[in-house]
Amino acid sequence: MVGVDDLVRVWTLTGTPMGAERLGRYARALVAERPIGPYRALDDDQEDLAILSLVRVDRPHATIEDLHQMPPLALSGYHQMIHDLAREGLGPVPAGR
């Protein structure tokens, strides 16, 4: 599985405009939710959970319902972080795999 430092490196190389410390917080949140490994397509619910883990770095008490009420533009950076991992062949390992 891929570790926090690996995720920070990927996001840095793909141009995510944040410092390593902040990227580390997002990486730890994502890894705490699901292991990160080779890319596999996520269904909508799995992607929502991955996005929610990133959102909770900034809004610790956010729920799925909150996520669904947020404007798409407010979520675009979080989606981009997941897509940057996918472009590098990485992603959250779906449950049961």
PDB file of C-alpha atoms in Angstrom:
ATOM      1  CA  MET A   1       0.000   0.000   0.000  1.00  0.00           C
ATOM      2  CA  VAL A   2       0.975   3.604  -0.522  1.00  0.00           C
ATOM      3  CA  GLY A   3       1.907   5.807   2.432  1.00  0.00           C
ATOM      4  CA  VAL A   4       1.329   9.425   3.378  1.00  0.00           C
ATOM      5  CA  ASP A   5       4.705  10.601   2.059  1.00  0.00           C
ATOM      6  CA  ASP A   6       3.989   8.974  -1.306  1.00  0.00           C
ATOM      7  CA  LEU A   7       0.671  10.812  -1.602  1.00  0.00           C
ATOM      8  CA  VAL A   8       2.287  14.129  -0.719  1.00  0.00           C
ATOM      9  CA  ARG A   9       4.942  13.493  -3.377  1.00  0.00           C
ATOM     10  CA  VAL A  10       2.312  12.714  -6.034  1.00  0.00           C
ATOM     11  CA  TRP A  11       0.269  15.811  -5.213  1.00  0.00           C
ATOM     12  CA  THR A  12       3.393  17.961  -5.218  1.00  0.00           C
ATOM     13  CA  LEU A  13       4.510  16.592  -8.596  1.00  0.00           C
ATOM     14  CA  THR A  14       1.051  17.106 -10.103  1.00  0.00           C
ATOM     15  CA  GLY A  15       1.093  20.734  -9.044  1.00  0.00           C
ATOM     16  CA  THR A  16      -1.372  20.793  -6.159  1.00  0.00           C
ATOM     17  CA  PRO A  17      -0.924  24.369  -4.902  1.00  0.00           C
ATOM     18  CA  MET A  18      -0.356  23.664  -1.196  1.00  0.00           C
ATOM     19  CA  GLY A  19       2.554  23.165   1.142  1.00  0.00           C
ATOM     20  CA  ALA A  20       3.743  19.723   2.172  1.00  0.00           C
ATOM     21  CA  GLU A  21       2.373  20.081   5.713  1.00  0.00           C
ATOM     22  CA  ARG A  22      -1.166  20.738   4.494  1.00  0.00           C
ATOM     23  CA  LEU A  23      -0.929  18.019   1.844  1.00  0.00           C
ATOM     24  CA  GLY A  24       0.186  15.673   4.623  1.00  0.00           C
ATOM     25  CA  ARG A  25      -3.017  16.374   6.545  1.00  0.00           C
ATOM     26  CA  TYR A  26      -5.081  15.477   3.477  1.00  0.00           C
ATOM     27  CA  ALA A  27      -2.983  12.363   2.880  1.00  0.00           C
ATOM     28  CA  ARG A  28      -3.370  11.184   6.496  1.00  0.00           C
ATOM     29  CA  ALA A  29      -7.133  11.744   6.316  1.00  0.00           C
ATOM     30  CA  LEU A  30      -7.438   9.784   3.080  1.00  0.00           C
ATOM     31  CA  VAL A  31      -5.255   6.901   4.309  1.00  0.00           C
ATOM     32  CA  ALA A  32      -7.232   6.734   7.566  1.00  0.00           C
ATOM     33  CA  GLU A  33     -10.452   6.179   5.574  1.00  0.00           C
ATOM     34  CA  ARG A  34      -9.175   3.501   3.133  1.00  0.00           C
ATOM     35  CA  PRO A  35      -5.818   2.042   2.194  1.00  0.00           C
ATOM     36  CA  ILE A  36      -4.320   3.577  -0.949  1.00  0.00           C
ATOM     37  CA  GLY A  37      -3.100   1.234  -3.656  1.00  0.00           C
ATOM     38  CA  PRO A  38      -3.266   0.657  -7.398  1.00  0.00           C
ATOM     39  CA  TYR A  39      -6.063   2.581  -9.093  1.00  0.00           C
ATOM     40  CA  ARG A  40      -9.471   0.943  -9.232  1.00  0.00           C
ATOM     41  CA  ALA A  41     -12.629   2.679 -10.343  1.00  0.00           C
ATOM     42  CA  LEU A  42     -14.791   3.807  -7.426  1.00  0.00           C
ATOM     43  CA  ASP A  43     -18.556   3.837  -7.447  1.00  0.00           C
ATOM     44  CA  ASP A  44     -20.300   7.086  -6.502  1.00  0.00           C
ATOM     45  CA  ASP A  45     -20.634   6.163  -2.822  1.00  0.00           C
ATOM     46  CA  GLN A  46     -16.973   5.183  -2.541  1.00  0.00           C
ATOM     47  CA  GLU A  47     -15.883   8.397  -4.240  1.00  0.00           C
ATOM     48  CA  ASP A  48     -18.126  10.402  -1.900  1.00  0.00           C
ATOM     49  CA  LEU A  49     -16.436   8.792   1.113  1.00  0.00           C
ATOM     50  CA  ALA A  50     -12.990   9.579  -0.276  1.00  0.00           C
ATOM     51  CA  ILE A  51     -13.990  13.196  -0.941  1.00  0.00           C
ATOM     52  CA  LEU A  52     -15.594  13.440   2.510  1.00  0.00           C
ATOM     53  CA  SER A  53     -12.354  12.339   4.166  1.00  0.00           C
ATOM     54  CA  LEU A  54     -10.586  15.248   2.440  1.00  0.00           C
ATOM     55  CA  VAL A  55     -13.367  17.745   3.229  1.00  0.00           C
ATOM     56  CA  ARG A  56     -13.159  16.809   6.909  1.00  0.00           C
ATOM     57  CA  VAL A  57      -9.618  18.165   7.049  1.00  0.00           C
ATOM     58  CA  ASP A  58     -11.192  21.606   6.608  1.00  0.00           C
ATOM     59  CA  ARG A  59     -14.625  20.905   8.112  1.00  0.00           C
ATOM     60  CA  PRO A  60     -14.158  18.181  10.769  1.00  0.00           C
ATOM     61  CA  HIS A  61     -17.864  17.600  11.394  1.00  0.00           C
ATOM     62  CA  ALA A  62     -18.952  17.431   7.742  1.00  0.00           C
ATOM     63  CA  THR A  63     -21.348  14.648   6.817  1.00  0.00           C
ATOM     64  CA  ILE A  64     -22.339  13.027   3.544  1.00  0.00           C
ATOM     65  CA  GLU A  65     -25.450  15.213   3.621  1.00  0.00           C
ATOM     66  CA  ASP A  66     -23.265  18.322   3.963  1.00  0.00           C
ATOM     67  CA  LEU A  67     -21.151  17.106   1.067  1.00  0.00           C
ATOM     68  CA  HIS A  68     -24.211  16.713  -1.157  1.00  0.00           C
ATOM     69  CA  GLN A  69     -25.355  20.253  -0.331  1.00  0.00           C
ATOM     70  CA  MET A  70     -22.021  21.901  -1.113  1.00  0.00           C
ATOM     71  CA  PRO A  71     -21.757  23.700  -4.459  1.00  0.00           C
ATOM     72  CA  PRO A  72     -19.716  21.769  -7.046  1.00  0.00           C
ATOM     73  CA  LEU A  73     -17.103  24.505  -7.214  1.00  0.00           C
ATOM     74  CA  ALA A  74     -16.495  24.166  -3.464  1.00  0.00           C
ATOM     75  CA  LEU A  75     -15.675  20.479  -3.991  1.00  0.00           C
ATOM     76  CA  SER A  76     -13.621  20.821  -7.166  1.00  0.00           C
ATOM     77  CA  GLY A  77     -10.243  20.961  -5.400  1.00  0.00           C
ATOM     78  CA  TYR A  78     -10.992  17.776  -3.474  1.00  0.00           C
ATOM     79  CA  HIS A  79     -12.130  16.013  -6.648  1.00  0.00           C
ATOM     80  CA  GLN A  80      -8.954  17.173  -8.365  1.00  0.00           C
ATOM     81  CA  MET A  81      -6.812  15.634  -5.623  1.00  0.00           C
ATOM     82  CA  ILE A  82      -8.507  12.242  -6.122  1.00  0.00           C
ATOM     83  CA  HIS A  83      -8.173  12.538  -9.911  1.00  0.00           C
ATOM     84  CA  ASP A  84      -4.487  13.480  -9.612  1.00  0.00           C
ATOM     85  CA  LEU A  85      -3.900  10.228  -7.744  1.00  0.00           C
ATOM     86  CA  ALA A  86      -5.841   8.291 -10.387  1.00  0.00           C
ATOM     87  CA  ARG A  87      -3.728   9.802 -13.170  1.00  0.00           C
ATOM     88  CA  GLU A  88      -0.681   8.470 -11.352  1.00  0.00           C
ATOM     89  CA  GLY A  89      -2.264   5.001 -11.094  1.00  0.00           C
ATOM     90  CA  LEU A  90      -3.277   5.288  -7.434  1.00  0.00           C
ATOM     91  CA  GLY A  91      -6.485   5.512  -5.467  1.00  0.00           C
ATOM     92  CA  PRO A  92      -8.435   4.402  -2.428  1.00  0.00           C
ATOM     93  CA  VAL A  93      -8.862   0.634  -2.334  1.00  0.00           C
ATOM     94  CA  PRO A  94     -12.612  -0.046  -2.499  1.00  0.00           C
ATOM     95  CA  ALA A  95     -14.033  -1.962   0.466  1.00  0.00           C
ATOM     96  CA  GLY A  96     -14.096  -5.718   0.050  1.00  0.00           C
ATOM     97  CA  ARG A  97     -11.140  -5.870  -2.336  1.00  0.00           C
TER      98      ARG A  97
END
